[in-house]
Short mmCIF file of C-alpha atoms (C1' of nucleotides) in Angstrom, two decimals:
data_model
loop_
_atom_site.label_atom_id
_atom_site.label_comp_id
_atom_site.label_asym_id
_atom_site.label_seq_id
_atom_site.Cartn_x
_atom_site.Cartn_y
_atom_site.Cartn_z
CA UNK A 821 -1.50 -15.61 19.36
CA UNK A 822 -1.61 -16.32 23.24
CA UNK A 823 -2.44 -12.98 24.41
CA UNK A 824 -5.99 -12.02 24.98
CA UNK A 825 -6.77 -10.61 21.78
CA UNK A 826 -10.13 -11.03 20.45
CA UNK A 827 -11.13 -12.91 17.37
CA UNK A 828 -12.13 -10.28 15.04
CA UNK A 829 -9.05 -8.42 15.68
CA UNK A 830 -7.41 -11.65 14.65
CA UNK A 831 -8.92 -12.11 11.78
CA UNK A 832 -8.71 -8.26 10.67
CA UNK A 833 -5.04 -8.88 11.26
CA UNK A 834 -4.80 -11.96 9.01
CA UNK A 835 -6.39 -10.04 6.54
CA UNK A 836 -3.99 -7.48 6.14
CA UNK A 837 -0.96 -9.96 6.16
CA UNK A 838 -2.68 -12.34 3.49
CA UNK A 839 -3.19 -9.45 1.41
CA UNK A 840 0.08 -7.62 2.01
CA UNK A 841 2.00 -10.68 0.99
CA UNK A 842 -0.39 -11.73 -1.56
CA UNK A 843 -0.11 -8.19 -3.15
CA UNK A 844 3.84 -8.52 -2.56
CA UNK A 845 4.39 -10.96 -4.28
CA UNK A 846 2.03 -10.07 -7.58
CA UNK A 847 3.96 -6.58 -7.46
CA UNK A 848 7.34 -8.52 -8.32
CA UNK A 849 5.63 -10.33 -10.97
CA UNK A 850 3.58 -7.97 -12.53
CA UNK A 851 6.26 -5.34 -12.68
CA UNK A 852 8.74 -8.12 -14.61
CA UNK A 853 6.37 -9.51 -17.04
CA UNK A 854 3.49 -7.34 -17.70
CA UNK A 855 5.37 -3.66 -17.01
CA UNK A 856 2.66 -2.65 -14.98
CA UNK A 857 2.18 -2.42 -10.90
CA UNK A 858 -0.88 -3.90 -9.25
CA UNK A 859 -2.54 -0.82 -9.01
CA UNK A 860 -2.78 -0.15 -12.44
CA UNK A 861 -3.51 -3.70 -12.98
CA UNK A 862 -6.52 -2.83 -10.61
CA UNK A 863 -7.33 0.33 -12.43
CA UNK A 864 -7.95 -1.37 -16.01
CA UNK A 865 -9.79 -3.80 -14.15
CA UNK A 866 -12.38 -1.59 -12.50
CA UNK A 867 -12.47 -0.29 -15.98
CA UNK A 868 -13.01 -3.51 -17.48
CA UNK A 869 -15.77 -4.23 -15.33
CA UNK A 870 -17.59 -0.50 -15.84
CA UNK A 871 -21.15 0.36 -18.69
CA UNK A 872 -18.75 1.33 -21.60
CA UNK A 873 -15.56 0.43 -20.09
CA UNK A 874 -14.97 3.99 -18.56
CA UNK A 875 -15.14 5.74 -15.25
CA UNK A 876 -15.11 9.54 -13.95
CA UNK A 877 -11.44 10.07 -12.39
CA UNK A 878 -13.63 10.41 -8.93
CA UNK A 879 -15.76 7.49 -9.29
CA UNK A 880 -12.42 5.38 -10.19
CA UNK A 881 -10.48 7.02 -6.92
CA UNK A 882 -13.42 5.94 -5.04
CA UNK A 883 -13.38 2.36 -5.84
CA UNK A 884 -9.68 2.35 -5.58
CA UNK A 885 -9.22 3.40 -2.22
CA UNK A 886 -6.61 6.45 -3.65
CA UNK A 887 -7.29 10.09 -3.79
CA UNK A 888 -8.02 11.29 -6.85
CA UNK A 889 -4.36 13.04 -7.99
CA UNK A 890 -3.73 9.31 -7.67
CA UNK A 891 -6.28 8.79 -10.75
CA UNK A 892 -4.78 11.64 -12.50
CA UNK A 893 -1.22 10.68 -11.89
CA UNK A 894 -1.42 7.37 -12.51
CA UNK A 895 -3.66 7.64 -16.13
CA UNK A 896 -1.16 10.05 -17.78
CA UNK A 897 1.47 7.67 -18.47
CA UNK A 898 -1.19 5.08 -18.95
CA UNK A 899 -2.79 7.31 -21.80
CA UNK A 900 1.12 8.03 -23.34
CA UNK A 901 1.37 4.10 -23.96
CA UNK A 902 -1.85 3.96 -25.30
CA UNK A 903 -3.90 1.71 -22.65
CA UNK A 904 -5.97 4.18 -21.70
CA UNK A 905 -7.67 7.46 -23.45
CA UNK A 906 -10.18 10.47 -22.61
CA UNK A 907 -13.83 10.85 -23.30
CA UNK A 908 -15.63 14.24 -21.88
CA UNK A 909 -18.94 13.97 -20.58
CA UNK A 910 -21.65 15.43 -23.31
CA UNK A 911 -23.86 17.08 -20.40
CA UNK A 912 -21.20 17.70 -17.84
CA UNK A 913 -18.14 19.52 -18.83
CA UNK A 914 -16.21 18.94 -15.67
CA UNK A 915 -16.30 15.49 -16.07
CA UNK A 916 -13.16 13.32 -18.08
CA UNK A 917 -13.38 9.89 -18.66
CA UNK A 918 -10.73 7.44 -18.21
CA UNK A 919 -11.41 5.24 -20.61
CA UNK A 920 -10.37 1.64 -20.89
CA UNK A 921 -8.86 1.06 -24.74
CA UNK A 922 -8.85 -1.92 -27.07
CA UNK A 923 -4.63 -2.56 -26.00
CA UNK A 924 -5.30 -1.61 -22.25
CA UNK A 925 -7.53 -4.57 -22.27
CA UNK A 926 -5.32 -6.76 -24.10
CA UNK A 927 -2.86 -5.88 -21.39
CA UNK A 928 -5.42 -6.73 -18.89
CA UNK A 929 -6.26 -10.01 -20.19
CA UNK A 930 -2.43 -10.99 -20.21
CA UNK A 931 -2.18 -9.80 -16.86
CA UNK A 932 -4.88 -11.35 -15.67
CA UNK A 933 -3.61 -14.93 -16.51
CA UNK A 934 -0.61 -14.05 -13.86
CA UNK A 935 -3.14 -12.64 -10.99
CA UNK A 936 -5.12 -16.08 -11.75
CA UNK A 937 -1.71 -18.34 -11.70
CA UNK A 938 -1.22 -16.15 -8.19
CA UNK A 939 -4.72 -16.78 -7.16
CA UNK A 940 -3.82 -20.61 -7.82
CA UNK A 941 -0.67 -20.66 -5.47
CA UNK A 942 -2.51 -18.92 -2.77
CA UNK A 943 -5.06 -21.12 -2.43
CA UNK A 944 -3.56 -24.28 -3.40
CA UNK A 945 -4.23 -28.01 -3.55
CA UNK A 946 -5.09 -28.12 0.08
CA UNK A 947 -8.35 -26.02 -1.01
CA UNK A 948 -11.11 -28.60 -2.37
CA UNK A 949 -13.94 -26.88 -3.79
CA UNK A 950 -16.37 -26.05 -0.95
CA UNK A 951 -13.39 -24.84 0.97
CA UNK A 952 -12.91 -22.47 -1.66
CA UNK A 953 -16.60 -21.53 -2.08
CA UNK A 954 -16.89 -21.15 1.22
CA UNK A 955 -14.26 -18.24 1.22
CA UNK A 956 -15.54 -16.58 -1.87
CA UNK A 957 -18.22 -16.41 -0.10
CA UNK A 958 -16.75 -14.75 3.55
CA UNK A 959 -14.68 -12.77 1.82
CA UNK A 960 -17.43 -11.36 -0.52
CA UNK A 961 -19.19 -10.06 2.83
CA UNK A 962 -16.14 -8.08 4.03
CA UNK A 963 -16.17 -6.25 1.02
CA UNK A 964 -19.04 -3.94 1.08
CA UNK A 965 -19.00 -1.27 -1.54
CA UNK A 966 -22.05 -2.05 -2.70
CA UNK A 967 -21.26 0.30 -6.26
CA UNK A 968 -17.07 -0.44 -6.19
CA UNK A 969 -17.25 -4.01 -6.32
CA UNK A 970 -14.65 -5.75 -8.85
CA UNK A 971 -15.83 -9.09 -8.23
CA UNK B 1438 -19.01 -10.64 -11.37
CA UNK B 1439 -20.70 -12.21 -14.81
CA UNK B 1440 -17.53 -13.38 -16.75
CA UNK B 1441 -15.93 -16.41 -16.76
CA UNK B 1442 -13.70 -15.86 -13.54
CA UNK B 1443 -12.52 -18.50 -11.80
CA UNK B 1444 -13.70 -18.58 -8.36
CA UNK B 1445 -10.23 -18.22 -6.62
CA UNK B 1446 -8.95 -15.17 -8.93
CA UNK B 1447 -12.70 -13.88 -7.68
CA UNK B 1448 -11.08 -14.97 -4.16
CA UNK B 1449 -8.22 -13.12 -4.57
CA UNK B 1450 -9.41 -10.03 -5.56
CA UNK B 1451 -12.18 -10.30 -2.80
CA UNK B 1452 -8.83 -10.36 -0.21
CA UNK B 1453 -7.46 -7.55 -1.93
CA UNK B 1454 -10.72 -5.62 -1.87
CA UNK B 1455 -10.81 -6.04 1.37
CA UNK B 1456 -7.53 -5.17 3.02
CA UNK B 1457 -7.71 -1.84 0.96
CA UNK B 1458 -10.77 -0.65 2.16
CA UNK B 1459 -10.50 -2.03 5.84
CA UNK B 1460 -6.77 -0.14 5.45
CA UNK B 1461 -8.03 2.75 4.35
CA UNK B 1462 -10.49 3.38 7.13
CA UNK B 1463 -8.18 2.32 9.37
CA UNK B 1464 -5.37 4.81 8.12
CA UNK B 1465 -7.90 7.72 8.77
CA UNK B 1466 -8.79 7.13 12.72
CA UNK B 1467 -4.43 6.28 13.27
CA UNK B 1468 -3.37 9.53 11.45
CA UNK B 1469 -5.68 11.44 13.83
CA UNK B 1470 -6.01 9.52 16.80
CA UNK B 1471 -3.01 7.89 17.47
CA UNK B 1472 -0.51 10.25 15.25
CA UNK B 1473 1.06 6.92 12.85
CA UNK B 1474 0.83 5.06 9.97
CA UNK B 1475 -0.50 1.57 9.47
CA UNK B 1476 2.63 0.50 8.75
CA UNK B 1477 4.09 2.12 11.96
CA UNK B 1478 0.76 0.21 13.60
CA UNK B 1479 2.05 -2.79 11.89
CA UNK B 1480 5.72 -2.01 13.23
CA UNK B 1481 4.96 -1.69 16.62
CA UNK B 1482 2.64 -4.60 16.99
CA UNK B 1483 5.51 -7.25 15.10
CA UNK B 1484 8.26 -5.66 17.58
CA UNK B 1485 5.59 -6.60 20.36
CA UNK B 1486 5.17 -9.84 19.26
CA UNK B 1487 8.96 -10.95 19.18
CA UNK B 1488 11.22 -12.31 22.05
CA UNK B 1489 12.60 -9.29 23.77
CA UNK B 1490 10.73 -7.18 21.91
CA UNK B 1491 12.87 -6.68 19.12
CA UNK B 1492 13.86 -7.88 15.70
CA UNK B 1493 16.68 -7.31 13.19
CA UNK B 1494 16.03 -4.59 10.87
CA UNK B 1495 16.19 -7.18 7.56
CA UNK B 1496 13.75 -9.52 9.74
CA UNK B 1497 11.43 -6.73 10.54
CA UNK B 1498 11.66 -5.73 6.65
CA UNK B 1499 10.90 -9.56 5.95
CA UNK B 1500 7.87 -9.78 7.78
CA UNK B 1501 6.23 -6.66 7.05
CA UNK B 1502 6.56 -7.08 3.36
CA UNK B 1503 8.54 -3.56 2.57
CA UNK B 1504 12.41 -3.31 2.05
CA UNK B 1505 15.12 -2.62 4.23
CA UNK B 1506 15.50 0.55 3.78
CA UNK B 1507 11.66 1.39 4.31
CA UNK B 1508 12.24 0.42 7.80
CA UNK B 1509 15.25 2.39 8.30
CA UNK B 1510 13.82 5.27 7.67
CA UNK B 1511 10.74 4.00 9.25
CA UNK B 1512 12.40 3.77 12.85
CA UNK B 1513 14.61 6.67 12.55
CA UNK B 1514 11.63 9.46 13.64
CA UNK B 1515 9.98 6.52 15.65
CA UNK B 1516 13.24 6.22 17.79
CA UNK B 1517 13.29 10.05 17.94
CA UNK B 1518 9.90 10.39 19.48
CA UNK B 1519 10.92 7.59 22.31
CA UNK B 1520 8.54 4.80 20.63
CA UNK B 1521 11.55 2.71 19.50
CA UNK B 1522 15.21 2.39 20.40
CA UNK B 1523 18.35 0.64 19.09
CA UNK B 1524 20.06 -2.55 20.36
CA UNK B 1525 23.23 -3.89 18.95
CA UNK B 1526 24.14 -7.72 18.51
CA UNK B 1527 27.21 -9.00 21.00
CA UNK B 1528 27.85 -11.44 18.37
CA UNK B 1529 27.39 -9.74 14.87
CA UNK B 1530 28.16 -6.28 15.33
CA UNK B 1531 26.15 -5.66 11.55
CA UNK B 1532 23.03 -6.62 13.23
CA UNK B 1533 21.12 -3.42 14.69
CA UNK B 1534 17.61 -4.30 16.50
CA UNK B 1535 14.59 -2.33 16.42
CA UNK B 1536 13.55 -2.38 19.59
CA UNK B 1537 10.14 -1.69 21.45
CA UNK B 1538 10.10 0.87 24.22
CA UNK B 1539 7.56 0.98 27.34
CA UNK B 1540 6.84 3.78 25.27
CA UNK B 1541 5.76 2.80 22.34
CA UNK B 1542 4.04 -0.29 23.87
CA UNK B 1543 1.63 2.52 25.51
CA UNK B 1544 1.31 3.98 22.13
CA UNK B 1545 0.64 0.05 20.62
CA UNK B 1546 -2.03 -0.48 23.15
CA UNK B 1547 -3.91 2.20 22.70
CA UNK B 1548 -4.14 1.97 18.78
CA UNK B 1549 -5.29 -1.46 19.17
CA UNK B 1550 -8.08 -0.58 20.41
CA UNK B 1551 -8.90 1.51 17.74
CA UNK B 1552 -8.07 -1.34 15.74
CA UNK B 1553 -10.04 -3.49 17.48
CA UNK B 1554 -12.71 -1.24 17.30
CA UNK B 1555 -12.33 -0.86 13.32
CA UNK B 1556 -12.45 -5.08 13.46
CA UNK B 1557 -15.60 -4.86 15.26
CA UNK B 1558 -17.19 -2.62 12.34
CA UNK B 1559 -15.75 -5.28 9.56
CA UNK B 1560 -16.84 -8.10 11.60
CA UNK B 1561 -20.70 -6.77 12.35
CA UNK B 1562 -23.68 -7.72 13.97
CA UNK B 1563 -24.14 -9.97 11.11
CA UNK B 1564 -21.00 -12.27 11.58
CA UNK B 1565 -21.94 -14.84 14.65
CA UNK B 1566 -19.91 -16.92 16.73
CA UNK B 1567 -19.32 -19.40 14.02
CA UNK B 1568 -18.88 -17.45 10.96
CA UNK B 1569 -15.66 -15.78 12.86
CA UNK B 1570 -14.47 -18.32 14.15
CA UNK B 1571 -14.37 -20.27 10.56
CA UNK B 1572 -13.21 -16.93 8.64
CA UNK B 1573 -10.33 -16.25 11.13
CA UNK B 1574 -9.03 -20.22 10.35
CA UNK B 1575 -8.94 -19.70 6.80
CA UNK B 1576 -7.19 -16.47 6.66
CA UNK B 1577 -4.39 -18.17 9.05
CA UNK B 1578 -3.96 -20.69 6.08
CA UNK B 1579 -3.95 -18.05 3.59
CA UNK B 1580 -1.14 -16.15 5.87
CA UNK B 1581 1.40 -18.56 5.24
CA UNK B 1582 4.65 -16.79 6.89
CA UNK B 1583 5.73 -19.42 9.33
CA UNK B 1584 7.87 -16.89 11.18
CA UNK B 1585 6.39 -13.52 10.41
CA UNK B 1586 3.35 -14.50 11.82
CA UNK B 1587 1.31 -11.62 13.57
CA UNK B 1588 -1.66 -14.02 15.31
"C1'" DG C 1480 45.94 -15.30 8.69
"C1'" DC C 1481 44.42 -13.27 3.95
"C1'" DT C 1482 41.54 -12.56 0.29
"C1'" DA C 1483 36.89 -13.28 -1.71
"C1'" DT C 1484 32.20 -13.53 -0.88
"C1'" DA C 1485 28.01 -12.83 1.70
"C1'" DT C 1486 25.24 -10.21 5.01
"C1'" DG C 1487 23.13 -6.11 7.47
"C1'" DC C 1488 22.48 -1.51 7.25
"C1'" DT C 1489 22.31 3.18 5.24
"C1'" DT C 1490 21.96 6.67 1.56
"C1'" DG C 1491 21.16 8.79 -3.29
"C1'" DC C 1492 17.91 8.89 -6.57
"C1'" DA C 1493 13.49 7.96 -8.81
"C1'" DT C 1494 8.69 6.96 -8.31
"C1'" DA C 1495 4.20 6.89 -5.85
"C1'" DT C 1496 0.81 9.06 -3.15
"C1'" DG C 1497 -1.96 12.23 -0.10
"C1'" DC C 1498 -3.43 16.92 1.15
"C1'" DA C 1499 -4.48 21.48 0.26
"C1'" DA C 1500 -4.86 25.14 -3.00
"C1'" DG C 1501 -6.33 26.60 -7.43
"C1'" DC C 1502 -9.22 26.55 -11.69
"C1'" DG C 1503 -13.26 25.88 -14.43
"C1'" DA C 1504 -18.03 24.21 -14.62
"C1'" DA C 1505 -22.50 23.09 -12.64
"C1'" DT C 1506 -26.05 23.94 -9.19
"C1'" DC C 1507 -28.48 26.41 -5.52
"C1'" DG C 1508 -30.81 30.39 -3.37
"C1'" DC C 1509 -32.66 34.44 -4.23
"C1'" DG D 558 -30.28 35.95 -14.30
"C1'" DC D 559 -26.50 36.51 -10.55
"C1'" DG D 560 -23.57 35.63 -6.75
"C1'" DA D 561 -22.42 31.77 -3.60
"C1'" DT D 562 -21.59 27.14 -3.07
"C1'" DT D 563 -20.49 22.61 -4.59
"C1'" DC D 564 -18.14 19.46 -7.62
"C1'" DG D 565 -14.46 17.43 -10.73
"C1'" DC D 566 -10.00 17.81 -11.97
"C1'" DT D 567 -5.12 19.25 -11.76
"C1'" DT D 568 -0.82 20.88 -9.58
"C1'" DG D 569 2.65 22.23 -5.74
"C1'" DC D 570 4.55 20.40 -1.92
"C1'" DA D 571 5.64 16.95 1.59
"C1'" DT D 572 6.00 12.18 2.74
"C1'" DA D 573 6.65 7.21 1.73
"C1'" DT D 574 8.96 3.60 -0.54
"C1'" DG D 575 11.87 0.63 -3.68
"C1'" DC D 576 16.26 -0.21 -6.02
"C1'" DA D 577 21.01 0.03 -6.52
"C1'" DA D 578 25.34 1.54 -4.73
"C1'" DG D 579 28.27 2.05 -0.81
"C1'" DC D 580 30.17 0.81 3.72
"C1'" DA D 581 31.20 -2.06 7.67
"C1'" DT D 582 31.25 -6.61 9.52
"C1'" DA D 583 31.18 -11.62 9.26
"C1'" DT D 584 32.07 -16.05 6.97
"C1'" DA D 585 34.27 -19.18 3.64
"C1'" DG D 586 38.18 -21.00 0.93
"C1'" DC D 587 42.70 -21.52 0.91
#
DNA sequence: GCTATATGCTTGCATATGCAAGCGAATCGC
DNA sequence: GCGATTCGCTTGCATATGCAAGCATATAGC
């Protein structure tokens, strides 16, 4: 940009556009061959990566970024086709686990082959390794949810 | 993470991280604040951006990732409150342009610096001279859009 | 020129999502 | 213990968005 805009606005910018067309283009993909959107690619994930592969519906908004009908909405369907089920909480009864099943992490694992194929065209052969490190590595400071953290 | 992730699916997800969290904070303080969307945010700033201040609806649909009929109905209340208005091509007479007004250029600068402000919290005390300057260059090669480009 | 195709835009319908209200359960203050 | 508050979840409503169909205009093939 000419203009006098200030480097960190730049690079907020540049985030949001890499990850708006990154995200674009996984939603096409994703929807075609795995059935599923990104976000509910994200949500087995976060499962995945959770002490018994489950998550209170508040916890899992939290990390999502969505508000917690979101969680709700989104897990019903999820639960119909079998990728996800329910587990109550033994000492709190408010509490309902989404819970990651054995084919909702099948699913994942396919999907996840596509995000990594993705992954591979966004940073492509122009990336050597330290390059690539290096960004890991950037990008792992701008994300600080300390608790939330996929990665 | 543990797992055997490769380091640019780990990349990825870091970008996508990210832009959901800095977007979500973001949407917050423009709701309130400034009274629109990121995406109007977005809208505004890619009108600014172009020659003349405007852009053909499929064009502005191209580079802000959504479809063409998001930003009809995007611009129709925009153009209602005096932020946008409507140009018509003396060539193509298909072609309607979204156009900026004075208007909504006011209303642009000020949520920039709310944006700028929200940068400033990303980018912290932590991130020196260097460390921006590198991390803004390699999101501009992530951001590949030759034409759609924002910075 | 005339028809066939392609392009730009809009609209109907379905889905996705947030907010606020409501419900049941846990915790606090006493 | 008991009412008041907080917390987790769900649901009603409003908004946002994509896809496919429809319409108007432009371009191509002839």
């Amino acid at each position: 940009m000419g203009c006098m805009t200030d480097i960190r606005t730049t690079s907020a910018l540049r985030l949001l556009q890499a990850a708006d067309e990154f995200r674009a283009g996984l939603a096409g993909e994703f929807s075609s061959v795995h059935g599923i959107s990104v976000n509910e690619f994200l949500m087995l994930l976060h499962l995945q990566r959770s002490p018994k592969q489950r998550l209170a519906r508040v916890e899992l908004a939290k990390r999502m970024h969505v508000s917690a009908s979101t969680v709700t909405r989104m897990a019903a369907p999820m639960e119909k086709i079998g990728l996800l089920s329910r587990d109550v909480d033994e000492r709190d009864a408010r509490i309902v686990f989404v819970v990651l099943t054995d084919t909702g992490a099948e699913r994942l694992a396919d999907a996840l082959v596509t995000f990594a194929k993705r992954a591979g065209y966004l940073l492509d052969e122009r990336w050597q390794g330290d390059d690539v490190v290096q960004l890991a590595e950037m990008l792992r400071r701008l994300a600080p949810g300390a608790a939330g953290t996929l990665t």
